[in-house]
Short mmCIF file of C-alpha atoms in Angstrom, two decimals:
data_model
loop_
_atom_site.label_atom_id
_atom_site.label_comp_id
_atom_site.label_asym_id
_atom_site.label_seq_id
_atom_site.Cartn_x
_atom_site.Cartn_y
_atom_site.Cartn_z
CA UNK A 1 0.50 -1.49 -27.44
CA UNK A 2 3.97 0.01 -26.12
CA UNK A 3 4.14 3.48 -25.15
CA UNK A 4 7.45 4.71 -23.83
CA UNK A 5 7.73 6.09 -20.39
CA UNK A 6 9.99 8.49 -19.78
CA UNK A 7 12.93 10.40 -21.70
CA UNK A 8 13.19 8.70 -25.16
CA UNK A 9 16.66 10.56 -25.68
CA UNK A 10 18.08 8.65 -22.57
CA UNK A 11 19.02 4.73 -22.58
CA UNK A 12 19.00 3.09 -19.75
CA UNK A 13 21.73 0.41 -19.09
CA UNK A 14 22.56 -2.42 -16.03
CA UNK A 15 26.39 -2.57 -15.02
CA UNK A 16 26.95 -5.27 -16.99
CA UNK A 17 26.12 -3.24 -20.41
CA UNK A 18 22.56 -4.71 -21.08
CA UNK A 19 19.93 -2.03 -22.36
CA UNK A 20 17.15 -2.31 -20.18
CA UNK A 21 13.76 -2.24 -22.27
CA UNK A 22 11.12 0.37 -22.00
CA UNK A 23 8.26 -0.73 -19.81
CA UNK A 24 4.96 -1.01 -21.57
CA UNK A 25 1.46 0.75 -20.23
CA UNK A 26 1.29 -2.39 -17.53
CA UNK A 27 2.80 -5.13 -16.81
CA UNK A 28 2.10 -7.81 -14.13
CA UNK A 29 3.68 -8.10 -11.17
CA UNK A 30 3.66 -11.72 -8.84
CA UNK A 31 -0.54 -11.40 -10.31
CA UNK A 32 -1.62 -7.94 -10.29
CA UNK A 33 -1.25 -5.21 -12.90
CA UNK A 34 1.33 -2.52 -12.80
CA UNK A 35 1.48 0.98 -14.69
CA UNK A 36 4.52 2.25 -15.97
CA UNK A 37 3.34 5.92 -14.86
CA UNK A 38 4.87 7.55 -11.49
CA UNK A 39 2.80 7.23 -8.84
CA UNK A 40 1.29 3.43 -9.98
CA UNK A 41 -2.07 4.32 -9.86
CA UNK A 42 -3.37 1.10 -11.04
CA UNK A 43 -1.93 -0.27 -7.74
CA UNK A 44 -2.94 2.43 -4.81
CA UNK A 45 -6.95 2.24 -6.71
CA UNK A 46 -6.58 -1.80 -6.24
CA UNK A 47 -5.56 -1.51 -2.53
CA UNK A 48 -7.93 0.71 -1.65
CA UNK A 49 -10.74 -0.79 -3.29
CA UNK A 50 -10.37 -4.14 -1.86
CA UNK A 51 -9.29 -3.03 2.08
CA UNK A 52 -12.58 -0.79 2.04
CA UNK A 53 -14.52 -3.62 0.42
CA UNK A 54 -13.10 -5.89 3.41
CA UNK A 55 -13.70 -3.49 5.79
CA UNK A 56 -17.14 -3.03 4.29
CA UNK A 57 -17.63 -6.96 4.30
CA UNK A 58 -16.77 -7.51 7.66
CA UNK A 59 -18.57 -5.34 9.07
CA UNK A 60 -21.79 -7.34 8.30
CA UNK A 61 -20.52 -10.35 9.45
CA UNK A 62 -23.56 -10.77 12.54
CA UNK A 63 -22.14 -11.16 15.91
CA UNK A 64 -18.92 -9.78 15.50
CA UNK A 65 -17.32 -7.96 18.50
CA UNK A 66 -14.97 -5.10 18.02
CA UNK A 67 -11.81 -7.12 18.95
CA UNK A 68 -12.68 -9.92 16.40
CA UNK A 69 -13.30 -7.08 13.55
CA UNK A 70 -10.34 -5.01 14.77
CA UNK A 71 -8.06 -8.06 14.34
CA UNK A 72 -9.74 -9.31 10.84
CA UNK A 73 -9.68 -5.60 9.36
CA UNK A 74 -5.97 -5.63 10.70
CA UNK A 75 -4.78 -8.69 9.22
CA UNK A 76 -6.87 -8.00 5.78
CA UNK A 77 -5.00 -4.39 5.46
CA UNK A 78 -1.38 -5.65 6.78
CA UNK A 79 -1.86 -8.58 4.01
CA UNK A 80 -3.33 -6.02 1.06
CA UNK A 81 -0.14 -3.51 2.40
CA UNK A 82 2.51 -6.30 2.44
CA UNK A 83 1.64 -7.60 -1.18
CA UNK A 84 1.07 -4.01 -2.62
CA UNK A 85 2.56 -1.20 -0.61
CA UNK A 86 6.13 -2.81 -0.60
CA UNK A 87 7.35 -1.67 -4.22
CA UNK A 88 4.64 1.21 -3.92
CA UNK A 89 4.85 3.47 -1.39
CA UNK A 90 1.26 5.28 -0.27
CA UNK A 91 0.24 8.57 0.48
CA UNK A 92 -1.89 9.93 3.48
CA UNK A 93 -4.74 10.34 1.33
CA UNK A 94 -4.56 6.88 0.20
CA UNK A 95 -4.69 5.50 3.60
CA UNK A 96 -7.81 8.01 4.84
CA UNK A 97 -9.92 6.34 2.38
CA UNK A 98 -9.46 3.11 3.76
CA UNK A 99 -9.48 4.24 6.90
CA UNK A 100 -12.75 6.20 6.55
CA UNK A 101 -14.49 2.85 5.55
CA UNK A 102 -13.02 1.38 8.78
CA UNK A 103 -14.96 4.43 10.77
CA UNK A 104 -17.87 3.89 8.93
CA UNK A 105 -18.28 0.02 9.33
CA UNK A 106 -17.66 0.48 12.92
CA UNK A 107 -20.45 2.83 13.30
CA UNK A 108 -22.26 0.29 11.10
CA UNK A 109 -21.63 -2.10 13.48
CA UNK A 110 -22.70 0.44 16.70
CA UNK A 111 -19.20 0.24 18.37
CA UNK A 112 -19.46 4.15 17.85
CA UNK A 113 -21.11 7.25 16.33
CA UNK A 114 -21.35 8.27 12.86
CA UNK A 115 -19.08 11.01 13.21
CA UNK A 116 -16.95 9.70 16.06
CA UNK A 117 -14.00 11.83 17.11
CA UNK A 118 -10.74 10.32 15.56
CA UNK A 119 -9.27 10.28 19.25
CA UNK A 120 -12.19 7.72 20.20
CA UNK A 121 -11.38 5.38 17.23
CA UNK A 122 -7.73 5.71 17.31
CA UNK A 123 -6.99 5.81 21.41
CA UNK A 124 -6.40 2.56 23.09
CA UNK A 125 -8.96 0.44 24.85
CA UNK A 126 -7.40 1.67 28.41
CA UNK A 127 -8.05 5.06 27.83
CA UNK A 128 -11.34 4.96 26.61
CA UNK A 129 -10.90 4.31 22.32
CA UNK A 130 -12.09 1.56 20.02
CA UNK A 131 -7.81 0.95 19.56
CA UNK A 132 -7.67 0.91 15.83
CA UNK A 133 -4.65 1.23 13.63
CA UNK A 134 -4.50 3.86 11.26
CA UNK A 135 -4.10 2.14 7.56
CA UNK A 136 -1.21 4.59 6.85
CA UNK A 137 0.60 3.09 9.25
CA UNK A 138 0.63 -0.42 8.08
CA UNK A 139 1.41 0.78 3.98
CA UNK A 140 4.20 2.55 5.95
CA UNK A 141 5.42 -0.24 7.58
CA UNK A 142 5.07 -2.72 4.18
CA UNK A 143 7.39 0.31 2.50
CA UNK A 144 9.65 0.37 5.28
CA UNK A 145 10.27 -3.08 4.61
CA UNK A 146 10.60 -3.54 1.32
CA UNK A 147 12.93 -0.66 1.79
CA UNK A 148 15.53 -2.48 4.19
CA UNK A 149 15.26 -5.85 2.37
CA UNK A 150 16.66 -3.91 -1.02
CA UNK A 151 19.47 -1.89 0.99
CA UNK A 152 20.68 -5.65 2.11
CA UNK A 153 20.20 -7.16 -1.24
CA UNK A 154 23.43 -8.82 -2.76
CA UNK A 155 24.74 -6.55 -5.12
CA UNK A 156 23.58 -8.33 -8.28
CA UNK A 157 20.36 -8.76 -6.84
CA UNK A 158 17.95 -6.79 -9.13
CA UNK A 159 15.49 -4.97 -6.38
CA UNK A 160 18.61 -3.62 -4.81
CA UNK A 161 20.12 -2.56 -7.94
CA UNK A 162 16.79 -0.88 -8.20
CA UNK A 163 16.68 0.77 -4.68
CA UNK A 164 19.93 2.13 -4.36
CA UNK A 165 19.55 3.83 -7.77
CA UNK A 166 16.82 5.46 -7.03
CA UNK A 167 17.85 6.76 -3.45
CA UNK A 168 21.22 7.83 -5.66
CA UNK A 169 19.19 9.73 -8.39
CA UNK A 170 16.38 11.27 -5.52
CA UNK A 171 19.72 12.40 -3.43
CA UNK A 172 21.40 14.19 -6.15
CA UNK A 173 18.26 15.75 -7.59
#
């Protein structure tokens, strides 16, 4: 089922004169669904549902110390952020729920109270905290990324194509 997205009145075309088509509802993308609507929600629900089901997961692993969990719930989000939050970018909001599955499986696992204060989970071992990474800023750094590889894209390279027309049409907005 096609729906258009978008402007119907406007036609979109590459700089070589092809008409690029209207995106349908989803598509896939290297495995995972897409949605043609701003904001990809299909996406930010699929990251966040599986790095709070890992966090979740882990923390029942028996015997686990915090560095071991810190480093597994690291690598799991980094991995979720570098496959997903590279053509999406992620909001605060996004990233709290993640990360308020991360507080809870460490007070799950007794490393710290229910209701810890965010300086105890966030501060570094040395002065006292549990040294976890925020989620936000590993989506940031995937976006970041993806970011710089399309700025030095070839210039018939489609994601750059991509990029720089949308920093173009965002700066003269």
């Amino acid at each position: 089922r096609e729906t258009a997205v978008g402007d119907d009145s406007v036609v979109i075309r590459l700089t070589d004169g092809r008409v690029v088509a209207r995106v349908k509802e989803t598509y896939r993308l290297l495995g995972h669904e897409m949605d043609a609507s701003a904001g990809n929600v299909i996406t930010r629900d699929a990251l966040v549902h599986r790095a709070s089901l890992a966090c979740r997961l882990l923390s029942r692993i028996g015997g686990l110390c915090l560095r071991t969990y810190v480093r597994l719930r690291d690598a799991v989000v980094v991995g979720l952020a570098l496959y997903y939050a590279g053509p999406t970018p992620f909001d605060w909001a996004a990233a709290e729920k993640i990360d308020v599955e991360g507080r809870k499986a460490l007070a799950r696992m007794g490393f710290s109270a229910a209701r810890a204060p965010r300086v105890q989970i966030y501060a570094q071992p040395r002065e006292g905290g549990l040294g976890q990474s925020h989620a936000f800023a590993h989506l940031g750094a995937a976006t970041v990324g993806h970011i710089d590889k399309a700025l030095r894209a070839k210039p018939q390279e489609m994601h750059g194509i991509a990029y720089g027309s949308e920093i173009a049409r965002e700066a003269h907005a």
